[in-house]
Amino acid sequence: MYFASDNSGPVHPQVIAALNEANQGYQMAYGADTLMNEVRDRIRGVFEAPGAAVYLVATGTAANSLALATLTKPWETVFCSPVSHIHEDECNAPEFYCGAKLTLVPGGDKMTPDALRRSVQAEETRGVHGPQRGPVSITQVTERGSVYSLAELQALCGVAKEYGLPVHLDGARFTNALVALNCSPAEMTWKAGVDAVSFGGTKNGLMGVEAVVFFDESKAWEFELRRKRGAHLFSKHRYLSAQMAAYLQDDLWLNLARQANENCARLAEGLRAKGASFLHDPQANMIFAQFSRARHKQLHEAGAVYHLWGAELEGADDQEILACRLVCDWSIGTDEIDRFLALL
């Protein structure tokens, strides 16, 4: 009953097999391996973007931070949600790599076009004394488990384009959002107005690899330099390439995300039936649910692993309603989900 994070699940066996196969013999280093050529072509095909620049890094923090640094001048600011991953969970890495600041667009889980426009208009008002307008960064799936619709993405990108600003999509759970929307990668990125995307794999069955895709190929060389200077260019790069190649083979990436989302839907349906309430409507593979401290204690004592949200397990009032975060990955069995629900 492990619902702490999709980072905590196992690597898919096909990925392990691909790593073992890639481990035979010798390959050129630093991204010059033959597998990387295959990966680059496959990702371009997936995104319907034959001219896209495609690179691999080992972590989502590196993908987001280096991509944003490539899009941002040091005197600019990056516009993002107050609960975006780049603000809440990356220890100021985007600011470190960009040399710029983040501007938090007021509101909740999702940015709205009106709030984004007001935040953009509030900058470049103090001349040389204030930050200049920089990229917009959108987290998809959001940190609260919500999914931006295509119309919502297009509207946010439209505001950015009004002011000539590039758009970055933080897609750590890119594929979970994609299968939830039942759309194409192109529709969720460059066709909506996105300029660069962090195409995540680690949360969806890989050992540790993320792709950075620039739809404007002119950014390629700068990203390469920033990746090397930032110490994120792997010498034995073939092990990144092997993971991504296996991920894209026979729709494994889509199948794993579908399974994670289906697991989450099963869990959400069971929670509703047990009378639990939700902080946010479950849309992908992450749930924020609320039920009594007594039930949380019972579940933890039985071995369930998940995080309480803004609350402590210990407390005198066992009937107090506490929120929690429950994340499903591709590997969790329905028997574990059903056992959790039975205990609840």
PDB file of C-alpha atoms in Angstrom, residues 32-319:
ATOM      1  CA  ALA A  32      27.534  10.615 -29.216  1.00  0.00           C
ATOM      2  CA  ASP A  33      26.263   7.044 -28.681  1.00  0.00           C
ATOM      3  CA  THR A  34      24.313   5.481 -31.532  1.00  0.00           C
ATOM      4  CA  LEU A  35      21.227   4.993 -29.350  1.00  0.00           C
ATOM      5  CA  MET A  36      20.913   8.749 -28.874  1.00  0.00           C
ATOM      6  CA  ASN A  37      20.412   9.211 -32.622  1.00  0.00           C
ATOM      7  CA  GLU A  38      17.478   6.795 -32.403  1.00  0.00           C
ATOM      8  CA  VAL A  39      16.059   8.541 -29.343  1.00  0.00           C
ATOM      9  CA  ARG A  40      16.309  11.947 -30.963  1.00  0.00           C
ATOM     10  CA  ASP A  41      14.449  10.768 -34.057  1.00  0.00           C
ATOM     11  CA  ARG A  42      11.768   9.026 -31.999  1.00  0.00           C
ATOM     12  CA  ILE A  43      11.091  12.053 -29.819  1.00  0.00           C
ATOM     13  CA  ARG A  44      10.916  14.290 -32.874  1.00  0.00           C
ATOM     14  CA  GLY A  45       8.393  11.855 -34.333  1.00  0.00           C
ATOM     15  CA  VAL A  46       6.363  11.706 -31.117  1.00  0.00           C
ATOM     16  CA  PHE A  47       6.102  15.505 -31.057  1.00  0.00           C
ATOM     17  CA  GLU A  48       5.645  15.848 -34.838  1.00  0.00           C
ATOM     18  CA  ALA A  49       8.573  18.262 -34.763  1.00  0.00           C
ATOM     19  CA  PRO A  50      11.311  17.145 -37.187  1.00  0.00           C
ATOM     20  CA  GLY A  51      13.458  20.193 -36.431  1.00  0.00           C
ATOM     21  CA  ALA A  52      13.285  20.022 -32.637  1.00  0.00           C
ATOM     22  CA  ALA A  53      16.451  20.001 -30.521  1.00  0.00           C
ATOM     23  CA  VAL A  54      16.385  17.028 -28.124  1.00  0.00           C
ATOM     24  CA  TYR A  55      18.646  16.432 -25.119  1.00  0.00           C
ATOM     25  CA  LEU A  56      18.705  14.095 -22.127  1.00  0.00           C
ATOM     26  CA  VAL A  57      19.531  14.797 -18.494  1.00  0.00           C
ATOM     27  CA  ALA A  58      19.225  12.604 -15.407  1.00  0.00           C
ATOM     28  CA  THR A  59      16.868  14.663 -13.216  1.00  0.00           C
ATOM     29  CA  GLY A  60      13.756  16.764 -13.511  1.00  0.00           C
ATOM     30  CA  THR A  61      15.428  19.601 -11.633  1.00  0.00           C
ATOM     31  CA  ALA A  62      18.180  19.709 -14.245  1.00  0.00           C
ATOM     32  CA  ALA A  63      15.667  19.558 -17.093  1.00  0.00           C
ATOM     33  CA  ASN A  64      13.581  22.440 -15.769  1.00  0.00           C
ATOM     34  CA  SER A  65      16.449  24.599 -14.564  1.00  0.00           C
ATOM     35  CA  LEU A  66      18.641  24.280 -17.644  1.00  0.00           C
ATOM     36  CA  ALA A  67      15.702  24.711 -20.016  1.00  0.00           C
ATOM     37  CA  LEU A  68      14.591  27.866 -18.211  1.00  0.00           C
ATOM     38  CA  ALA A  69      18.146  29.192 -18.059  1.00  0.00           C
ATOM     39  CA  THR A  70      18.322  28.836 -21.843  1.00  0.00           C
ATOM     40  CA  LEU A  71      15.112  30.840 -22.223  1.00  0.00           C
ATOM     41  CA  THR A  72      15.838  33.482 -19.560  1.00  0.00           C
ATOM     42  CA  LYS A  73      18.241  36.398 -19.313  1.00  0.00           C
ATOM     43  CA  PRO A  74      19.612  37.086 -15.812  1.00  0.00           C
ATOM     44  CA  TRP A  75      17.742  40.373 -15.516  1.00  0.00           C
ATOM     45  CA  GLU A  76      14.388  38.774 -16.362  1.00  0.00           C
ATOM     46  CA  THR A  77      11.809  36.994 -14.214  1.00  0.00           C
ATOM     47  CA  VAL A  78      10.040  33.661 -14.754  1.00  0.00           C
ATOM     48  CA  PHE A  79       6.264  33.672 -14.254  1.00  0.00           C
ATOM     49  CA  CYS A  80       4.860  30.586 -12.518  1.00  0.00           C
ATOM     50  CA  SER A  81       2.186  29.356 -10.116  1.00  0.00           C
ATOM     51  CA  PRO A  82       2.831  29.687  -6.354  1.00  0.00           C
ATOM     52  CA  VAL A  83       2.557  25.876  -6.116  1.00  0.00           C
ATOM     53  CA  SER A  84       4.608  25.100  -9.229  1.00  0.00           C
ATOM     54  CA  HIS A  85       7.311  22.501  -8.876  1.00  0.00           C
ATOM     55  CA  ILE A  86      10.022  25.003  -9.815  1.00  0.00           C
ATOM     56  CA  HIS A  87       8.984  27.154  -6.858  1.00  0.00           C
ATOM     57  CA  GLU A  88       8.062  24.577  -4.212  1.00  0.00           C
ATOM     58  CA  ASP A  89      10.424  21.672  -4.768  1.00  0.00           C
ATOM     59  CA  GLU A  90      13.692  22.590  -6.471  1.00  0.00           C
ATOM     60  CA  CYS A  91      15.648  24.397  -3.753  1.00  0.00           C
ATOM     61  CA  ASN A  92      16.031  27.563  -5.885  1.00  0.00           C
ATOM     62  CA  ALA A  93      17.768  25.590  -8.646  1.00  0.00           C
ATOM     63  CA  PRO A  94      15.945  27.512 -11.403  1.00  0.00           C
ATOM     64  CA  GLU A  95      17.102  30.802  -9.882  1.00  0.00           C
ATOM     65  CA  PHE A  96      20.618  29.403  -9.466  1.00  0.00           C
ATOM     66  CA  TYR A  97      20.935  28.291 -13.095  1.00  0.00           C
ATOM     67  CA  CYS A  98      19.044  31.252 -14.568  1.00  0.00           C
ATOM     68  CA  GLY A  99      20.538  33.967 -12.386  1.00  0.00           C
ATOM     69  CA  ALA A 100      16.975  35.345 -12.472  1.00  0.00           C
ATOM     70  CA  LYS A 101      14.019  35.447 -10.107  1.00  0.00           C
ATOM     71  CA  LEU A 102      10.602  33.800 -10.097  1.00  0.00           C
ATOM     72  CA  THR A 103       7.423  35.862 -10.073  1.00  0.00           C
ATOM     73  CA  LEU A 104       4.533  33.969  -8.482  1.00  0.00           C
ATOM     74  CA  VAL A 105       1.274  34.532 -10.325  1.00  0.00           C
ATOM     75  CA  PRO A 106      -1.457  34.938  -7.663  1.00  0.00           C
ATOM     76  CA  GLY A 107      -4.066  32.226  -7.504  1.00  0.00           C
ATOM     77  CA  GLY A 108      -4.384  28.554  -6.748  1.00  0.00           C
ATOM     78  CA  ASP A 109      -3.203  25.349  -8.323  1.00  0.00           C
ATOM     79  CA  LYS A 110      -3.593  26.531 -11.905  1.00  0.00           C
ATOM     80  CA  MET A 111      -2.629  29.861 -13.387  1.00  0.00           C
ATOM     81  CA  THR A 112      -5.407  31.779 -15.128  1.00  0.00           C
ATOM     82  CA  PRO A 113      -4.898  34.021 -18.160  1.00  0.00           C
ATOM     83  CA  ASP A 114      -6.173  37.103 -16.337  1.00  0.00           C
ATOM     84  CA  ALA A 115      -3.866  36.585 -13.353  1.00  0.00           C
ATOM     85  CA  LEU A 116      -0.921  35.916 -15.652  1.00  0.00           C
ATOM     86  CA  ARG A 117      -1.628  39.065 -17.664  1.00  0.00           C
ATOM     87  CA  ARG A 118      -1.775  41.188 -14.514  1.00  0.00           C
ATOM     88  CA  SER A 119       1.527  39.749 -13.292  1.00  0.00           C
ATOM     89  CA  VAL A 120       3.212  40.322 -16.642  1.00  0.00           C
ATOM     90  CA  GLN A 121       1.904  43.893 -16.831  1.00  0.00           C
ATOM     91  CA  ALA A 122       3.217  44.602 -13.322  1.00  0.00           C
ATOM     92  CA  GLU A 123       6.810  44.024 -14.497  1.00  0.00           C
ATOM     93  CA  GLU A 124       8.898  46.270 -16.754  1.00  0.00           C
ATOM     94  CA  THR A 125       7.323  49.195 -14.896  1.00  0.00           C
ATOM     95  CA  ARG A 126      10.442  50.410 -13.062  1.00  0.00           C
ATOM     96  CA  GLY A 127      12.867  50.733 -15.930  1.00  0.00           C
ATOM     97  CA  VAL A 128      16.391  49.634 -15.128  1.00  0.00           C
ATOM     98  CA  HIS A 129      15.515  49.161 -11.445  1.00  0.00           C
ATOM     99  CA  GLY A 130      13.088  46.253 -11.861  1.00  0.00           C
ATOM    100  CA  PRO A 131      13.103  42.787 -13.438  1.00  0.00           C
ATOM    101  CA  GLN A 132      12.234  42.484 -17.087  1.00  0.00           C
ATOM    102  CA  ARG A 133       9.590  40.105 -18.368  1.00  0.00           C
ATOM    103  CA  GLY A 134      10.770  36.554 -18.990  1.00  0.00           C
ATOM    104  CA  PRO A 135       9.342  33.093 -19.693  1.00  0.00           C
ATOM    105  CA  VAL A 136       6.109  31.598 -18.459  1.00  0.00           C
ATOM    106  CA  SER A 137       6.500  28.149 -16.865  1.00  0.00           C
ATOM    107  CA  ILE A 138       3.480  25.831 -16.661  1.00  0.00           C
ATOM    108  CA  THR A 139       3.433  22.628 -14.558  1.00  0.00           C
ATOM    109  CA  GLN A 140       1.494  19.817 -16.282  1.00  0.00           C
ATOM    110  CA  VAL A 141       0.292  17.709 -14.331  1.00  0.00           C
ATOM    111  CA  THR A 142       0.145  20.373 -11.600  1.00  0.00           C
ATOM    112  CA  GLU A 143       1.543  19.801  -8.129  1.00  0.00           C
ATOM    113  CA  ARG A 144      -2.014  19.267  -6.879  1.00  0.00           C
ATOM    114  CA  GLY A 145      -2.885  16.622  -9.448  1.00  0.00           C
ATOM    115  CA  SER A 146      -4.859  18.839 -11.831  1.00  0.00           C
ATOM    116  CA  VAL A 147      -4.518  18.804 -15.608  1.00  0.00           C
ATOM    117  CA  TYR A 148      -4.636  21.931 -17.775  1.00  0.00           C
ATOM    118  CA  SER A 149      -7.012  21.418 -20.701  1.00  0.00           C
ATOM    119  CA  LEU A 150      -5.772  22.221 -24.189  1.00  0.00           C
ATOM    120  CA  ALA A 151      -7.913  25.360 -24.154  1.00  0.00           C
ATOM    121  CA  GLU A 152      -6.356  26.456 -20.845  1.00  0.00           C
ATOM    122  CA  LEU A 153      -2.845  25.871 -22.183  1.00  0.00           C
ATOM    123  CA  GLN A 154      -3.622  27.784 -25.360  1.00  0.00           C
ATOM    124  CA  ALA A 155      -5.034  30.689 -23.367  1.00  0.00           C
ATOM    125  CA  LEU A 156      -1.940  30.945 -21.133  1.00  0.00           C
ATOM    126  CA  CYS A 157       0.391  30.666 -24.113  1.00  0.00           C
ATOM    127  CA  GLY A 158      -1.687  33.323 -25.862  1.00  0.00           C
ATOM    128  CA  VAL A 159      -1.052  35.774 -23.030  1.00  0.00           C
ATOM    129  CA  ALA A 160       2.673  34.994 -23.131  1.00  0.00           C
ATOM    130  CA  LYS A 161       2.782  35.584 -26.897  1.00  0.00           C
ATOM    131  CA  GLU A 162       1.023  38.942 -26.490  1.00  0.00           C
ATOM    132  CA  TYR A 163       4.173  40.104 -24.717  1.00  0.00           C
ATOM    133  CA  GLY A 164       6.675  38.123 -26.777  1.00  0.00           C
ATOM    134  CA  LEU A 165       7.498  35.734 -23.919  1.00  0.00           C
ATOM    135  CA  PRO A 166       8.571  32.103 -24.380  1.00  0.00           C
ATOM    136  CA  VAL A 167       6.674  29.291 -22.645  1.00  0.00           C
ATOM    137  CA  HIS A 168       8.213  26.345 -20.794  1.00  0.00           C
ATOM    138  CA  LEU A 169       6.156  23.261 -19.901  1.00  0.00           C
ATOM    139  CA  ASP A 170       7.315  21.356 -16.813  1.00  0.00           C
ATOM    140  CA  GLY A 171       6.205  17.862 -17.808  1.00  0.00           C
ATOM    141  CA  ALA A 172       7.529  15.695 -14.995  1.00  0.00           C
ATOM    142  CA  ARG A 173       4.178  13.867 -15.322  1.00  0.00           C
ATOM    143  CA  PHE A 174       3.793  14.799 -18.981  1.00  0.00           C
ATOM    144  CA  THR A 175       2.423  11.436 -20.093  1.00  0.00           C
ATOM    145  CA  ASN A 176      -0.091  11.190 -17.255  1.00  0.00           C
ATOM    146  CA  ALA A 177      -1.539  14.492 -18.472  1.00  0.00           C
ATOM    147  CA  LEU A 178      -1.379  13.391 -22.098  1.00  0.00           C
ATOM    148  CA  VAL A 179      -3.408  10.213 -21.594  1.00  0.00           C
ATOM    149  CA  ALA A 180      -5.857  12.072 -19.316  1.00  0.00           C
ATOM    150  CA  LEU A 181      -6.526  14.563 -22.124  1.00  0.00           C
ATOM    151  CA  ASN A 182      -6.406  11.902 -24.871  1.00  0.00           C
ATOM    152  CA  CYS A 183      -4.514  14.275 -27.128  1.00  0.00           C
ATOM    153  CA  SER A 184      -1.214  14.246 -29.024  1.00  0.00           C
ATOM    154  CA  PRO A 185       2.108  15.534 -27.641  1.00  0.00           C
ATOM    155  CA  ALA A 186       2.101  18.172 -30.370  1.00  0.00           C
ATOM    156  CA  GLU A 187      -1.337  19.419 -29.328  1.00  0.00           C
ATOM    157  CA  MET A 188      -0.210  19.729 -25.705  1.00  0.00           C
ATOM    158  CA  THR A 189       3.007  21.574 -26.588  1.00  0.00           C
ATOM    159  CA  TRP A 190       4.037  23.509 -29.685  1.00  0.00           C
ATOM    160  CA  LYS A 191       0.576  23.582 -31.255  1.00  0.00           C
ATOM    161  CA  ALA A 192      -0.664  25.246 -28.065  1.00  0.00           C
ATOM    162  CA  GLY A 193       2.246  27.719 -28.059  1.00  0.00           C
ATOM    163  CA  VAL A 194       4.852  25.957 -25.878  1.00  0.00           C
ATOM    164  CA  ASP A 195       8.481  26.647 -26.825  1.00  0.00           C
ATOM    165  CA  ALA A 196      10.290  24.112 -24.640  1.00  0.00           C
ATOM    166  CA  VAL A 197       9.200  21.075 -22.649  1.00  0.00           C
ATOM    167  CA  SER A 198      10.700  18.927 -19.920  1.00  0.00           C
ATOM    168  CA  PHE A 199       9.493  15.495 -21.028  1.00  0.00           C
ATOM    169  CA  GLY A 200       9.583  13.400 -17.862  1.00  0.00           C
ATOM    170  CA  GLY A 201      10.281   9.692 -17.533  1.00  0.00           C
ATOM    171  CA  THR A 202      11.564   9.081 -14.008  1.00  0.00           C
ATOM    172  CA  LYS A 203       8.088   9.241 -12.412  1.00  0.00           C
ATOM    173  CA  ASN A 204       6.738   6.887 -15.083  1.00  0.00           C
ATOM    174  CA  GLY A 205       8.885   3.766 -14.825  1.00  0.00           C
ATOM    175  CA  LEU A 206      12.401   4.911 -15.733  1.00  0.00           C
ATOM    176  CA  MET A 207      15.488   4.770 -13.541  1.00  0.00           C
ATOM    177  CA  GLY A 208      16.435   8.388 -14.043  1.00  0.00           C
ATOM    178  CA  VAL A 209      16.183  10.291 -17.315  1.00  0.00           C
ATOM    179  CA  GLU A 210      14.276  13.308 -18.613  1.00  0.00           C
ATOM    180  CA  ALA A 211      14.255  14.773 -22.108  1.00  0.00           C
ATOM    181  CA  VAL A 212      14.464  18.489 -22.824  1.00  0.00           C
ATOM    182  CA  VAL A 213      12.871  19.433 -26.133  1.00  0.00           C
ATOM    183  CA  PHE A 214      13.246  22.839 -27.762  1.00  0.00           C
ATOM    184  CA  PHE A 215      10.923  23.494 -30.676  1.00  0.00           C
ATOM    185  CA  ASP A 216      13.156  26.445 -31.606  1.00  0.00           C
ATOM    186  CA  GLU A 217      16.384  24.777 -32.719  1.00  0.00           C
ATOM    187  CA  SER A 218      18.318  28.042 -32.365  1.00  0.00           C
ATOM    188  CA  LYS A 219      18.443  27.358 -28.596  1.00  0.00           C
ATOM    189  CA  ALA A 220      20.324  24.071 -29.064  1.00  0.00           C
ATOM    190  CA  TRP A 221      23.939  25.190 -28.743  1.00  0.00           C
ATOM    191  CA  GLU A 222      23.282  27.388 -25.727  1.00  0.00           C
ATOM    192  CA  PHE A 223      21.556  24.482 -23.973  1.00  0.00           C
ATOM    193  CA  GLU A 224      24.504  22.204 -24.730  1.00  0.00           C
ATOM    194  CA  LEU A 225      26.890  24.699 -23.186  1.00  0.00           C
ATOM    195  CA  ARG A 226      24.689  25.225 -20.139  1.00  0.00           C
ATOM    196  CA  ARG A 227      24.270  21.478 -19.644  1.00  0.00           C
ATOM    197  CA  LYS A 228      28.039  20.953 -19.681  1.00  0.00           C
ATOM    198  CA  ARG A 229      28.791  24.008 -17.545  1.00  0.00           C
ATOM    199  CA  GLY A 230      26.089  22.912 -15.082  1.00  0.00           C
ATOM    200  CA  ALA A 231      27.695  19.454 -14.693  1.00  0.00           C
ATOM    201  CA  HIS A 232      24.740  17.606 -16.217  1.00  0.00           C
ATOM    202  CA  LEU A 233      26.374  16.149 -19.340  1.00  0.00           C
ATOM    203  CA  PHE A 234      26.795  12.423 -18.634  1.00  0.00           C
ATOM    204  CA  SER A 235      29.963  10.833 -19.945  1.00  0.00           C
ATOM    205  CA  LYS A 236      28.360   7.350 -20.101  1.00  0.00           C
ATOM    206  CA  HIS A 237      25.364   8.863 -21.782  1.00  0.00           C
ATOM    207  CA  ARG A 238      24.274   5.604 -23.412  1.00  0.00           C
ATOM    208  CA  TYR A 239      22.577   4.596 -20.148  1.00  0.00           C
ATOM    209  CA  LEU A 240      20.306   7.617 -20.420  1.00  0.00           C
ATOM    210  CA  SER A 241      19.666   6.873 -24.093  1.00  0.00           C
ATOM    211  CA  ALA A 242      18.883   3.224 -23.387  1.00  0.00           C
ATOM    212  CA  GLN A 243      16.211   4.114 -20.854  1.00  0.00           C
ATOM    213  CA  MET A 244      14.520   6.604 -23.149  1.00  0.00           C
ATOM    214  CA  ALA A 245      14.698   4.234 -26.129  1.00  0.00           C
ATOM    215  CA  ALA A 246      12.986   1.491 -24.112  1.00  0.00           C
ATOM    216  CA  TYR A 247      10.431   4.003 -22.825  1.00  0.00           C
ATOM    217  CA  LEU A 248       9.374   4.954 -26.342  1.00  0.00           C
ATOM    218  CA  GLN A 249       9.399   1.378 -27.693  1.00  0.00           C
ATOM    219  CA  ASP A 250       5.954  -0.124 -28.393  1.00  0.00           C
ATOM    220  CA  ASP A 251       4.153   2.678 -26.519  1.00  0.00           C
ATOM    221  CA  LEU A 252       5.557   1.635 -23.132  1.00  0.00           C
ATOM    222  CA  TRP A 253       5.502   5.289 -21.979  1.00  0.00           C
ATOM    223  CA  LEU A 254       1.792   5.588 -22.767  1.00  0.00           C
ATOM    224  CA  ASN A 255       0.878   2.211 -21.300  1.00  0.00           C
ATOM    225  CA  LEU A 256       2.620   2.933 -17.987  1.00  0.00           C
ATOM    226  CA  ALA A 257       0.894   6.303 -17.627  1.00  0.00           C
ATOM    227  CA  ARG A 258      -2.483   4.794 -18.474  1.00  0.00           C
ATOM    228  CA  GLN A 259      -1.947   2.145 -15.803  1.00  0.00           C
ATOM    229  CA  ALA A 260      -0.971   4.753 -13.214  1.00  0.00           C
ATOM    230  CA  ASN A 261      -4.016   6.878 -14.044  1.00  0.00           C
ATOM    231  CA  GLU A 262      -6.322   3.835 -13.970  1.00  0.00           C
ATOM    232  CA  ASN A 263      -4.919   2.849 -10.575  1.00  0.00           C
ATOM    233  CA  CYS A 264      -5.604   6.349  -9.319  1.00  0.00           C
ATOM    234  CA  ALA A 265      -9.146   6.322 -10.716  1.00  0.00           C
ATOM    235  CA  ARG A 266      -9.828   3.037  -8.908  1.00  0.00           C
ATOM    236  CA  LEU A 267      -8.504   4.506  -5.684  1.00  0.00           C
ATOM    237  CA  ALA A 268     -10.495   7.749  -6.111  1.00  0.00           C
ATOM    238  CA  GLU A 269     -13.722   5.853  -6.802  1.00  0.00           C
ATOM    239  CA  GLY A 270     -13.214   3.759  -3.678  1.00  0.00           C
ATOM    240  CA  LEU A 271     -12.442   6.822  -1.578  1.00  0.00           C
ATOM    241  CA  ARG A 272     -15.654   8.508  -2.721  1.00  0.00           C
ATOM    242  CA  ALA A 273     -17.616   5.407  -1.822  1.00  0.00           C
ATOM    243  CA  LYS A 274     -16.077   5.532   1.680  1.00  0.00           C
ATOM    244  CA  GLY A 275     -17.170   9.151   2.129  1.00  0.00           C
ATOM    245  CA  ALA A 276     -13.770  10.818   1.707  1.00  0.00           C
ATOM    246  CA  SER A 277     -13.673  14.351   0.315  1.00  0.00           C
ATOM    247  CA  PHE A 278     -11.097  15.838  -2.055  1.00  0.00           C
ATOM    248  CA  LEU A 279      -9.126  19.078  -2.011  1.00  0.00           C
ATOM    249  CA  HIS A 280      -8.792  18.874  -5.803  1.00  0.00           C
ATOM    250  CA  ASP A 281     -10.661  16.823  -8.387  1.00  0.00           C
ATOM    251  CA  PRO A 282      -8.444  13.782  -9.203  1.00  0.00           C
ATOM    252  CA  GLN A 283      -7.549  13.931 -12.894  1.00  0.00           C
ATOM    253  CA  ALA A 284      -4.325  11.993 -13.374  1.00  0.00           C
ATOM    254  CA  ASN A 285      -2.349   9.867 -10.882  1.00  0.00           C
ATOM    255  CA  MET A 286      -2.378  12.015  -7.736  1.00  0.00           C
ATOM    256  CA  ILE A 287      -5.114  12.486  -5.118  1.00  0.00           C
ATOM    257  CA  PHE A 288      -5.512  14.925  -2.234  1.00  0.00           C
ATOM    258  CA  ALA A 289      -8.094  13.303   0.024  1.00  0.00           C
ATOM    259  CA  GLN A 290      -9.485  14.051   3.482  1.00  0.00           C
ATOM    260  CA  PHE A 291     -10.675  11.686   6.201  1.00  0.00           C
ATOM    261  CA  SER A 292     -10.377  11.318   9.969  1.00  0.00           C
ATOM    262  CA  ARG A 293      -7.169  11.065  11.986  1.00  0.00           C
ATOM    263  CA  ALA A 294      -8.446   7.740  13.353  1.00  0.00           C
ATOM    264  CA  ARG A 295      -8.517   6.269   9.840  1.00  0.00           C
ATOM    265  CA  HIS A 296      -5.073   7.688   9.025  1.00  0.00           C
ATOM    266  CA  LYS A 297      -3.698   6.048  12.165  1.00  0.00           C
ATOM    267  CA  GLN A 298      -5.313   2.746  11.289  1.00  0.00           C
ATOM    268  CA  LEU A 299      -3.888   2.824   7.759  1.00  0.00           C
ATOM    269  CA  HIS A 300      -0.373   3.728   8.897  1.00  0.00           C
ATOM    270  CA  GLU A 301      -0.418   1.013  11.541  1.00  0.00           C
ATOM    271  CA  ALA A 302      -1.395  -1.488   8.852  1.00  0.00           C
ATOM    272  CA  GLY A 303       1.620  -0.468   6.744  1.00  0.00           C
ATOM    273  CA  ALA A 304       0.197   2.086   4.338  1.00  0.00           C
ATOM    274  CA  VAL A 305       2.815   4.615   3.205  1.00  0.00           C
ATOM    275  CA  TYR A 306       1.701   8.099   2.139  1.00  0.00           C
ATOM    276  CA  HIS A 307       2.126  11.722   3.168  1.00  0.00           C
ATOM    277  CA  LEU A 308      -0.245  13.757   5.289  1.00  0.00           C
ATOM    278  CA  TRP A 309      -0.752  17.220   3.829  1.00  0.00           C
ATOM    279  CA  GLY A 310      -0.312  20.127   6.225  1.00  0.00           C
ATOM    280  CA  ALA A 311      -1.161  17.952   9.225  1.00  0.00           C
ATOM    281  CA  GLU A 312       0.393  15.656  11.836  1.00  0.00           C
ATOM    282  CA  LEU A 313      -0.641  12.073  12.471  1.00  0.00           C
ATOM    283  CA  GLU A 314      -0.380  12.415  16.228  1.00  0.00           C
ATOM    284  CA  GLY A 315      -3.135  14.362  17.936  1.00  0.00           C
ATOM    285  CA  ALA A 316      -5.777  14.084  20.613  1.00  0.00           C
ATOM    286  CA  ASP A 317      -8.808  14.464  18.367  1.00  0.00           C
ATOM    287  CA  ASP A 318      -9.165  11.226  16.386  1.00  0.00           C
ATOM    288  CA  GLN A 319     -12.236  12.583  14.577  1.00  0.00           C
TER     289      GLN A 319
END
